Short mmCIF file of C-alpha atoms in Angstrom, two decimals:
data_model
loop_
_atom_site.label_atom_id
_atom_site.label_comp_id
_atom_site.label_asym_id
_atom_site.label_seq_id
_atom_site.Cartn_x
_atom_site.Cartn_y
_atom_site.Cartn_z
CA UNK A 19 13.76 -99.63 -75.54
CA UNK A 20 17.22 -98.79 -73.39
CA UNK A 21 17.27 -95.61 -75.70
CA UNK A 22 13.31 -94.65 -74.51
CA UNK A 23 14.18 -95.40 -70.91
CA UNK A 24 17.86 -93.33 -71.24
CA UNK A 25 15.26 -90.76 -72.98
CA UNK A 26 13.11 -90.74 -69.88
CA UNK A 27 15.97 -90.73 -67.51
CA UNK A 28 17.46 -87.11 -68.00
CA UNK A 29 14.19 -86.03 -68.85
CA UNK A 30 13.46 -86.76 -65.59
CA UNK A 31 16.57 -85.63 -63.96
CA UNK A 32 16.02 -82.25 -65.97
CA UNK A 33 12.64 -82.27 -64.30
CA UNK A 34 14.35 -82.86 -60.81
CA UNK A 35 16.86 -80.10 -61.53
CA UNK A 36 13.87 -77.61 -62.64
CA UNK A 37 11.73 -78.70 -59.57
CA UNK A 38 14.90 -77.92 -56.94
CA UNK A 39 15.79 -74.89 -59.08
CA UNK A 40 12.03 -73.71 -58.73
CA UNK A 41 12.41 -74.20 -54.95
CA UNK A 42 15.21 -71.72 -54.66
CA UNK A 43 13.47 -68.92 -54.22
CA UNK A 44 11.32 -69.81 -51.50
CA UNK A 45 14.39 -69.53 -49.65
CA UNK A 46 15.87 -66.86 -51.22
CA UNK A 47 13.49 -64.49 -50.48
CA UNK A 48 14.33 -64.87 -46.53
CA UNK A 49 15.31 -61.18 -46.47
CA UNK A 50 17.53 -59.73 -43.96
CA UNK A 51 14.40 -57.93 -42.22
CA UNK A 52 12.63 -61.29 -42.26
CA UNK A 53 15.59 -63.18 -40.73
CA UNK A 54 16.55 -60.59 -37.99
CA UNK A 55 13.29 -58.48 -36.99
CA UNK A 56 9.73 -59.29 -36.54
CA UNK A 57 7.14 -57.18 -38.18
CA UNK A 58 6.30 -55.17 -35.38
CA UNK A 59 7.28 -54.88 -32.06
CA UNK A 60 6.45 -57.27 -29.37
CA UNK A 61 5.73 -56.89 -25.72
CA UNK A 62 7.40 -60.01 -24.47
CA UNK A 63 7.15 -59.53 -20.69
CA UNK A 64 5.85 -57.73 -18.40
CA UNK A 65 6.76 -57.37 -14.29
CA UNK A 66 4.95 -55.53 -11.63
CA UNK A 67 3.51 -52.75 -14.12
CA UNK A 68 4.64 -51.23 -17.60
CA UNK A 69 2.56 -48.95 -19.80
CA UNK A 70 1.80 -48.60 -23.59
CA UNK A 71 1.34 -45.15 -25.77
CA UNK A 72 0.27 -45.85 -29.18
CA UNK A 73 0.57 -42.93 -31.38
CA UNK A 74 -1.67 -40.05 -30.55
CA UNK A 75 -3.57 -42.07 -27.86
CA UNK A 76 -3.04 -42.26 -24.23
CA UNK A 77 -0.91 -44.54 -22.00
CA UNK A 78 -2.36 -47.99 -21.01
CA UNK A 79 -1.62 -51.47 -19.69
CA UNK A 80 1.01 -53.04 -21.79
CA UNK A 81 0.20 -56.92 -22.46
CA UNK A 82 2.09 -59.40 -22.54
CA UNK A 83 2.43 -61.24 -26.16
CA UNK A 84 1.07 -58.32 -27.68
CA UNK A 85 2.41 -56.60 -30.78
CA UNK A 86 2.43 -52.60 -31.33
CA UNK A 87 2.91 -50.56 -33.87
CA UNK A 88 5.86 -48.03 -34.62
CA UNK A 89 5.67 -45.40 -32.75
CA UNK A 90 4.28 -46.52 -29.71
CA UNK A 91 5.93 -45.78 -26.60
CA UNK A 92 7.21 -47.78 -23.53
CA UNK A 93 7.33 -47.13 -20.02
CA UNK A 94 8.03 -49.65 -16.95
CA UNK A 95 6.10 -48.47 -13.74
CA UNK A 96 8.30 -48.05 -10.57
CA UNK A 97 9.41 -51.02 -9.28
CA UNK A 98 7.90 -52.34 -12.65
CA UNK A 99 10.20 -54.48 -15.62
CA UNK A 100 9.23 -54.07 -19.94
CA UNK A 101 10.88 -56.54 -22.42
CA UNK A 102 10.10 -55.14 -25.95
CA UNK A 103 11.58 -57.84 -28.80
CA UNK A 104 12.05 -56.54 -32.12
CA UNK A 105 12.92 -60.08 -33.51
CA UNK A 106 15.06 -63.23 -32.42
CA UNK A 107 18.28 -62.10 -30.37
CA UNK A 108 17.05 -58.12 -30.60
CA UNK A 109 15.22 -56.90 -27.11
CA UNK A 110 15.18 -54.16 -25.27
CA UNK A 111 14.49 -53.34 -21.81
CA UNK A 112 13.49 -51.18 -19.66
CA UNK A 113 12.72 -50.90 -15.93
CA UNK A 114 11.51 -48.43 -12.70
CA UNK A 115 10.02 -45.81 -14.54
CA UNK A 116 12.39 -45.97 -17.55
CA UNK A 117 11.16 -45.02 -20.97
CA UNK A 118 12.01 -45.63 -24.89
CA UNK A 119 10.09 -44.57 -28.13
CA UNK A 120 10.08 -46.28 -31.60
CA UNK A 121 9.78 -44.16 -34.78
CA UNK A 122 6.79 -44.75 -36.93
CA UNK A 123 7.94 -46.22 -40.12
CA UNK A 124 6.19 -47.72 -43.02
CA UNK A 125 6.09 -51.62 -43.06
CA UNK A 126 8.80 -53.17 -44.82
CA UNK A 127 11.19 -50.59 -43.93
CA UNK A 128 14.40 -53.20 -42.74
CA UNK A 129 15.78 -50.70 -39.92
CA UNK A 130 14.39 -50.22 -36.44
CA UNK A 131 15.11 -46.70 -34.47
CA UNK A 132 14.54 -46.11 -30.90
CA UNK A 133 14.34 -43.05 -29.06
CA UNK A 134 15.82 -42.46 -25.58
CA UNK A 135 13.47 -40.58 -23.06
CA UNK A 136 14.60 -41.33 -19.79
CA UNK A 137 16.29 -43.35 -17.38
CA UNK A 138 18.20 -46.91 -18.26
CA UNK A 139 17.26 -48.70 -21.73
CA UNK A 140 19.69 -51.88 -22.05
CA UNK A 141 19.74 -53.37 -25.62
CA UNK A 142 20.54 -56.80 -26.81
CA UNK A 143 21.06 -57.51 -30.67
CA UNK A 144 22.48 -60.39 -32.83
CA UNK A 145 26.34 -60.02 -32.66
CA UNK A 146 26.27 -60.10 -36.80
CA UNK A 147 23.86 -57.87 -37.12
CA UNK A 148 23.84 -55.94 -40.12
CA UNK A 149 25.15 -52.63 -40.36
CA UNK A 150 22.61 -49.58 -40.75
CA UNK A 151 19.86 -52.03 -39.19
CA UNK A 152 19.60 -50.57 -35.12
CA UNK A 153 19.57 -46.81 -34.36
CA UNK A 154 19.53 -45.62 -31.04
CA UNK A 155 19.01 -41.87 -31.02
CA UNK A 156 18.60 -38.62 -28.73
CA UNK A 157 19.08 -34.97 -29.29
CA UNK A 158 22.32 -34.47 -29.51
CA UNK A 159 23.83 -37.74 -30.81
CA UNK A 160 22.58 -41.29 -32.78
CA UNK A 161 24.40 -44.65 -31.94
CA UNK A 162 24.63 -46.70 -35.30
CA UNK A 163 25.26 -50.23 -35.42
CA UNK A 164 25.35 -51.67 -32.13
CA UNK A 165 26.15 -55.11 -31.94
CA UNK A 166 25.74 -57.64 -29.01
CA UNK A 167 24.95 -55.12 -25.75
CA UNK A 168 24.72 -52.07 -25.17
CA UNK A 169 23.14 -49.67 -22.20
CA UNK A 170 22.00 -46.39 -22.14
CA UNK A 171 21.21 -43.94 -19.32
CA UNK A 172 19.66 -40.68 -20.06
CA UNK A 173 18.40 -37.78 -17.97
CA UNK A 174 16.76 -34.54 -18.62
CA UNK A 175 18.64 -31.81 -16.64
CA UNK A 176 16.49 -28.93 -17.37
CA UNK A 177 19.35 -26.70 -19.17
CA UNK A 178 19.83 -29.82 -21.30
CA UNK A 179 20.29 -33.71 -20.95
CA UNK A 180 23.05 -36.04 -20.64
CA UNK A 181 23.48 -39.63 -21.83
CA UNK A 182 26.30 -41.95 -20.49
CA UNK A 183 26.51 -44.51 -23.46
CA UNK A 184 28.38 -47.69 -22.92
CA UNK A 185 28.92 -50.63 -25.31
CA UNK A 186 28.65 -54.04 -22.68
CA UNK A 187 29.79 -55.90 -25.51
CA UNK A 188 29.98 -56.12 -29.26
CA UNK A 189 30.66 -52.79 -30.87
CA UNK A 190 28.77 -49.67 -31.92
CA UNK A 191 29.51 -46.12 -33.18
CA UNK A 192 28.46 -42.71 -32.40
CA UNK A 193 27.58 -39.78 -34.12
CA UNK A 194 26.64 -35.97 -33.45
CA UNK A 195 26.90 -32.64 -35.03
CA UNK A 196 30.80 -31.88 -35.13
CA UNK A 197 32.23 -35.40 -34.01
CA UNK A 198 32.20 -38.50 -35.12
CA UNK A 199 33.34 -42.25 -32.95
CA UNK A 200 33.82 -45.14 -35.74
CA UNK A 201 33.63 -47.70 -33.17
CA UNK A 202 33.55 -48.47 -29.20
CA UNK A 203 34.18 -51.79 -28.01
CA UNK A 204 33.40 -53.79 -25.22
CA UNK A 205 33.78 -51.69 -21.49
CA UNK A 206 33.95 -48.60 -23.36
CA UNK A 207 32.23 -46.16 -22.07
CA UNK A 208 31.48 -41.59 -22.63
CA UNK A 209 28.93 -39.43 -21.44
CA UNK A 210 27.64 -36.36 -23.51
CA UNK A 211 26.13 -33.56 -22.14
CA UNK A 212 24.35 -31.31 -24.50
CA UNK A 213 23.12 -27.80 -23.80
CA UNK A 214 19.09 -27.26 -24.28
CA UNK A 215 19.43 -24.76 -27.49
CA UNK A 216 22.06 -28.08 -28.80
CA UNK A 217 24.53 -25.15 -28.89
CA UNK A 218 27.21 -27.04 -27.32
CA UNK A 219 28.30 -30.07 -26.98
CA UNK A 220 30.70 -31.86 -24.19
CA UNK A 221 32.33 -35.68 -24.16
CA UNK A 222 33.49 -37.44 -21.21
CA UNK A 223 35.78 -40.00 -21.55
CA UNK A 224 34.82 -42.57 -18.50
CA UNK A 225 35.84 -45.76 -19.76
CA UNK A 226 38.20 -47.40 -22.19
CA UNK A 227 40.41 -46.08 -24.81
CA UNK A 228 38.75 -44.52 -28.47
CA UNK A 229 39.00 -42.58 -31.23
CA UNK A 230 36.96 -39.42 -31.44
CA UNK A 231 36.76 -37.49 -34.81
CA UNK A 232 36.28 -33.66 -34.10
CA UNK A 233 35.43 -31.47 -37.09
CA UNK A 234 37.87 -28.69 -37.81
CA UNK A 235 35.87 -27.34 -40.53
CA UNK A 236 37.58 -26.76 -43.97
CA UNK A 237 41.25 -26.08 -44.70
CA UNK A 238 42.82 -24.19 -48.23
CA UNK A 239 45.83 -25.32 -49.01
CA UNK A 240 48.04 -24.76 -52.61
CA UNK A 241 49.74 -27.09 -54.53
CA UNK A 242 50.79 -27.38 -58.47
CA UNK A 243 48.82 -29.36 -61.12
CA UNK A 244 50.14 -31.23 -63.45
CA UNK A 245 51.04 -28.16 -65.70
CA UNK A 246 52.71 -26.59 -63.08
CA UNK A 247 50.47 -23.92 -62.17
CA UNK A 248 49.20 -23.16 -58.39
CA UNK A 249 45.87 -24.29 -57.63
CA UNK A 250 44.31 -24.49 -54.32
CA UNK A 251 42.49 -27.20 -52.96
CA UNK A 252 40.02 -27.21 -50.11
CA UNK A 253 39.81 -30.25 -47.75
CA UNK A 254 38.15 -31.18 -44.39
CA UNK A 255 40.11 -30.83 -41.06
CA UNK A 256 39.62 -32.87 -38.53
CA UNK A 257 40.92 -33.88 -34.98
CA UNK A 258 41.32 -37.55 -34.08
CA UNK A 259 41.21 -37.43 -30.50
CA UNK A 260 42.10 -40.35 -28.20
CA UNK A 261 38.93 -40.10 -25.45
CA UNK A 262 40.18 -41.89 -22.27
CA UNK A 263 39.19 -41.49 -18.86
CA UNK A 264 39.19 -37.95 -17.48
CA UNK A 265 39.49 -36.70 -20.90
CA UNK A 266 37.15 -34.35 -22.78
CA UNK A 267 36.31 -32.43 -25.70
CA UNK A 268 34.17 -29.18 -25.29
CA UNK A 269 32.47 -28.27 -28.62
CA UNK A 270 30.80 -24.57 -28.88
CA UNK A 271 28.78 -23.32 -31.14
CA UNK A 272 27.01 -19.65 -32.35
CA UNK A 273 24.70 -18.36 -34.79
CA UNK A 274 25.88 -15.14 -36.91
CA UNK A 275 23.65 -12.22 -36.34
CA UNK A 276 23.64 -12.21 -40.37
CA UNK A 277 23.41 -15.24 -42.36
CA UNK A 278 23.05 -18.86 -41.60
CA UNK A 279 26.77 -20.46 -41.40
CA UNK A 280 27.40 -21.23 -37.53
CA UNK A 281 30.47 -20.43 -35.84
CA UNK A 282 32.37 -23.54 -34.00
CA UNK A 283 34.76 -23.58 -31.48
CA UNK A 284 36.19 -26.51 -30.60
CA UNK A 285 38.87 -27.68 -27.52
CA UNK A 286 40.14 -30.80 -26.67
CA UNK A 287 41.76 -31.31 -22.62
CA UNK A 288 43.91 -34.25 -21.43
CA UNK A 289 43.64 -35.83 -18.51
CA UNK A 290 45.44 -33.43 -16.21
CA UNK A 291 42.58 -30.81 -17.41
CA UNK A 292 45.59 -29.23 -20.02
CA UNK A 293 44.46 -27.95 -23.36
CA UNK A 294 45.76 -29.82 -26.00
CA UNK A 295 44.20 -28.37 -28.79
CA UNK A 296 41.78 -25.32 -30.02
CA UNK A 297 40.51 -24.48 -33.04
CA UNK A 298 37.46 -21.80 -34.65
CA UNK A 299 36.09 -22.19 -37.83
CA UNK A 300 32.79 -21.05 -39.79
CA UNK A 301 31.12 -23.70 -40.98
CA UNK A 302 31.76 -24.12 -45.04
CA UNK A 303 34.09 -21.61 -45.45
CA UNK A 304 37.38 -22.60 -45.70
CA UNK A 305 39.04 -19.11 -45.71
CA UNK A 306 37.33 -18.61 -42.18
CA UNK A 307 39.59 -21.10 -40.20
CA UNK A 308 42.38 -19.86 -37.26
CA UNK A 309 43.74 -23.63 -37.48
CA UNK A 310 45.26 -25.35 -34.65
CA UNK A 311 45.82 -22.16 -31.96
CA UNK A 312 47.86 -24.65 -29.44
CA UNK A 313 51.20 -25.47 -30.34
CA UNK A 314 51.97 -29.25 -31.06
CA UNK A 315 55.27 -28.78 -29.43
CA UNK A 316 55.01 -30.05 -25.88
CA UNK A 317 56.75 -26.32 -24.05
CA UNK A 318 56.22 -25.48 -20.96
CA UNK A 319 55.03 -22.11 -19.69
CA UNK A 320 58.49 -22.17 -17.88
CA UNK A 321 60.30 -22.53 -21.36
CA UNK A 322 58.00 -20.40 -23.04
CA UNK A 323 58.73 -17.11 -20.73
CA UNK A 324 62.38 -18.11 -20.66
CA UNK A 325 62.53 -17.74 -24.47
CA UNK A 326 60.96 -14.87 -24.96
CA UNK A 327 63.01 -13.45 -22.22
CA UNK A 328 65.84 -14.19 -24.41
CA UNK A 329 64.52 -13.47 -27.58
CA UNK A 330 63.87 -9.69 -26.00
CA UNK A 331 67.39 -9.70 -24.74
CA UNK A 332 68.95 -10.61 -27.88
CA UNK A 333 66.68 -7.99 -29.23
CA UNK A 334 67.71 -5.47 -26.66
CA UNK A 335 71.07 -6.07 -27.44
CA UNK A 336 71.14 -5.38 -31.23
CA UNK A 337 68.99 -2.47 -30.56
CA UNK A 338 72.19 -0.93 -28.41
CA UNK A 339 75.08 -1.96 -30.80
CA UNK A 340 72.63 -0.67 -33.69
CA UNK A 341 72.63 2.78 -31.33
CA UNK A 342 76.51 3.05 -30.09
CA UNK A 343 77.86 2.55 -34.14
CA UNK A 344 75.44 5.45 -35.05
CA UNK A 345 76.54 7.81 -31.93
CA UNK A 346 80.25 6.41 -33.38
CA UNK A 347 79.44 7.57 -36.79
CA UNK A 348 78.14 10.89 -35.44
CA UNK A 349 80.81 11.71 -33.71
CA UNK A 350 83.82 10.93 -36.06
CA UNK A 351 81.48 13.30 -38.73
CA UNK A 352 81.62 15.84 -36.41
CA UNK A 353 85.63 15.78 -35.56
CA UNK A 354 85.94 15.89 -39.32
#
């Protein structure tokens, strides 16, 4: 009898084990789009007049508690406030006459991607938030990964737009056609002005103290293999710039007459407005590259005139004792 009930015992904690086992993956399947956004987005509130546009239809009354699909857009009237929440901790607002877009994406898709149109969109996202899960994009640049908040104020300014990004707190990163941020931190702060054709590029440092990585196209250098013979090896340049107030980086661009390979031309200026570096490359072809056309040592133009004022006097110099031995050797010929 103890042996049937023992029996009965672990089958029944087996059972247990089996049953809590079995329950697992109810929780498991929680996935990170599940936890941190809601299936579409919702308009959460609504202040003195905002508008909806759902894809290919026309703008109307946004309401409150409603959810949209992707690729509606948002406006808030003048005077008017729109709270769009993507999921618990993730909003975004906008307000007089301010104005997002989402991207249409396929449900299920984990990411969510705004578009800036105009005026102030401030965003507010879990501090842990995932990264590759927020985009925040305009013509000439995408922020990735912004954590905690952020604010963004863009304008249309006819011959192109600008966008004054600034991370409130948290972090986030951005990215655009020649240069590259990794990260900005809280009170950070740049504006970028693009052109209208996107053929050039400017950043403002206005705020804080960052790294900015400039594309310098590709480099050829040699060095031996392990047999001993010369090989040469092709790598990508770049600039790491440190973008602080009053600080800039001007990044120009043309297209060849023939072929498709754009020409880039890119300076970086300090403070003061001095140009601390310059560089023109052709994009993917390493044996088009001038490399850095500023020298890294810090010379005055002072020093610079002074030396060569020497180096012509030294060469002035040896050009007249080179001139007096010959007229020497002439002349001793001659009395001989």
């Amino acid at each position: 009898m103890n042996k049937l009930l023992m029996s009965l015992a672990v089958v029944l904690t087996f059972s247990v084990a089996f049953a809590d086992d079995d329950a697992l993956p109810v929780v498991a399947t929680n996935t990170p789009l599940a936890k941190t956004y809601t299936t579409l987005p919702l308009c959460r509130r609504v202040e003195h007049g905002a508008s909806v546009r759902k894809p290919g239809g026309e703008w109307q009354a946004a309401e409150e508690g409603k959810f949209y699909p992707f690729g509606t857009s948002f406006r808030a009237e003048k005077g008017g406030l729109l709270v769009v929440a993507f999921g618990a901790g993730a909003t975004v607002t906008v307000a007089d006459g301010s104005e997002f877009g989402t991207r249409q994406q396929k449900i299920g898709v984990e990411s969510r991607t705004i578009s800036l149109v105009r005026g102030t969109v401030e965003i507010k996202l879990p501090d842990n938030l995932p990264v590759g899960m927020f985009f925040v994009t305009a013509p000439g640049f995408v922020a990735k990964n912004p954590a905690g908040e952020s604010r963004f104020d863009y304008v249309d300014k006819g011959d192109g737009d600008e966008a004054i990004v600034r991370c409130v707190t948290g972090s986030l990163a951005v990215e655009g056609r020649h240069f590259n941020i990794p990260v900005m931190h809280a009170a950070n702060e740049l504006k970028i002005r693009t052109s209208k054709d996107h053929l050039s590029t400017i950043l403002y440092g206005t705020s804080g103290d960052y790294a900015v990585k400039v594309d310098q196209g590709l480099m050829a250098r040699e060095e031996f293999d392990d047999e001993g013979k010369v090989k040469t090896v092709v790598e990508k340049s770049e600039l790491e710039w440190r973008l602080t107030p009053f600080t800039k980086i001007i990044i120009n661009r043309s297209v060849p007459a023939i072929g498709e390979r754009m020409s880039v031309h890119t300076m970086a200026f300090d403070a003061s407005g001095e140009r601390k570096s310059e560089r023109s490359f052709c994009e993917g072809r390493a044996e088009v590259n001038s490399g850095e056309l500023i020298p890294k040592e810090n010379v005055s133009g002072e020093e610079l005139a002074k030396r060569a004022a020497e180096m012509t006097e030294t060469t002035a110099a040896a050009d007249a004792e080179e001139t007096s031995e010959t007229t020497d050797e002439t002349a001793s010929t001659e009395e001989e």
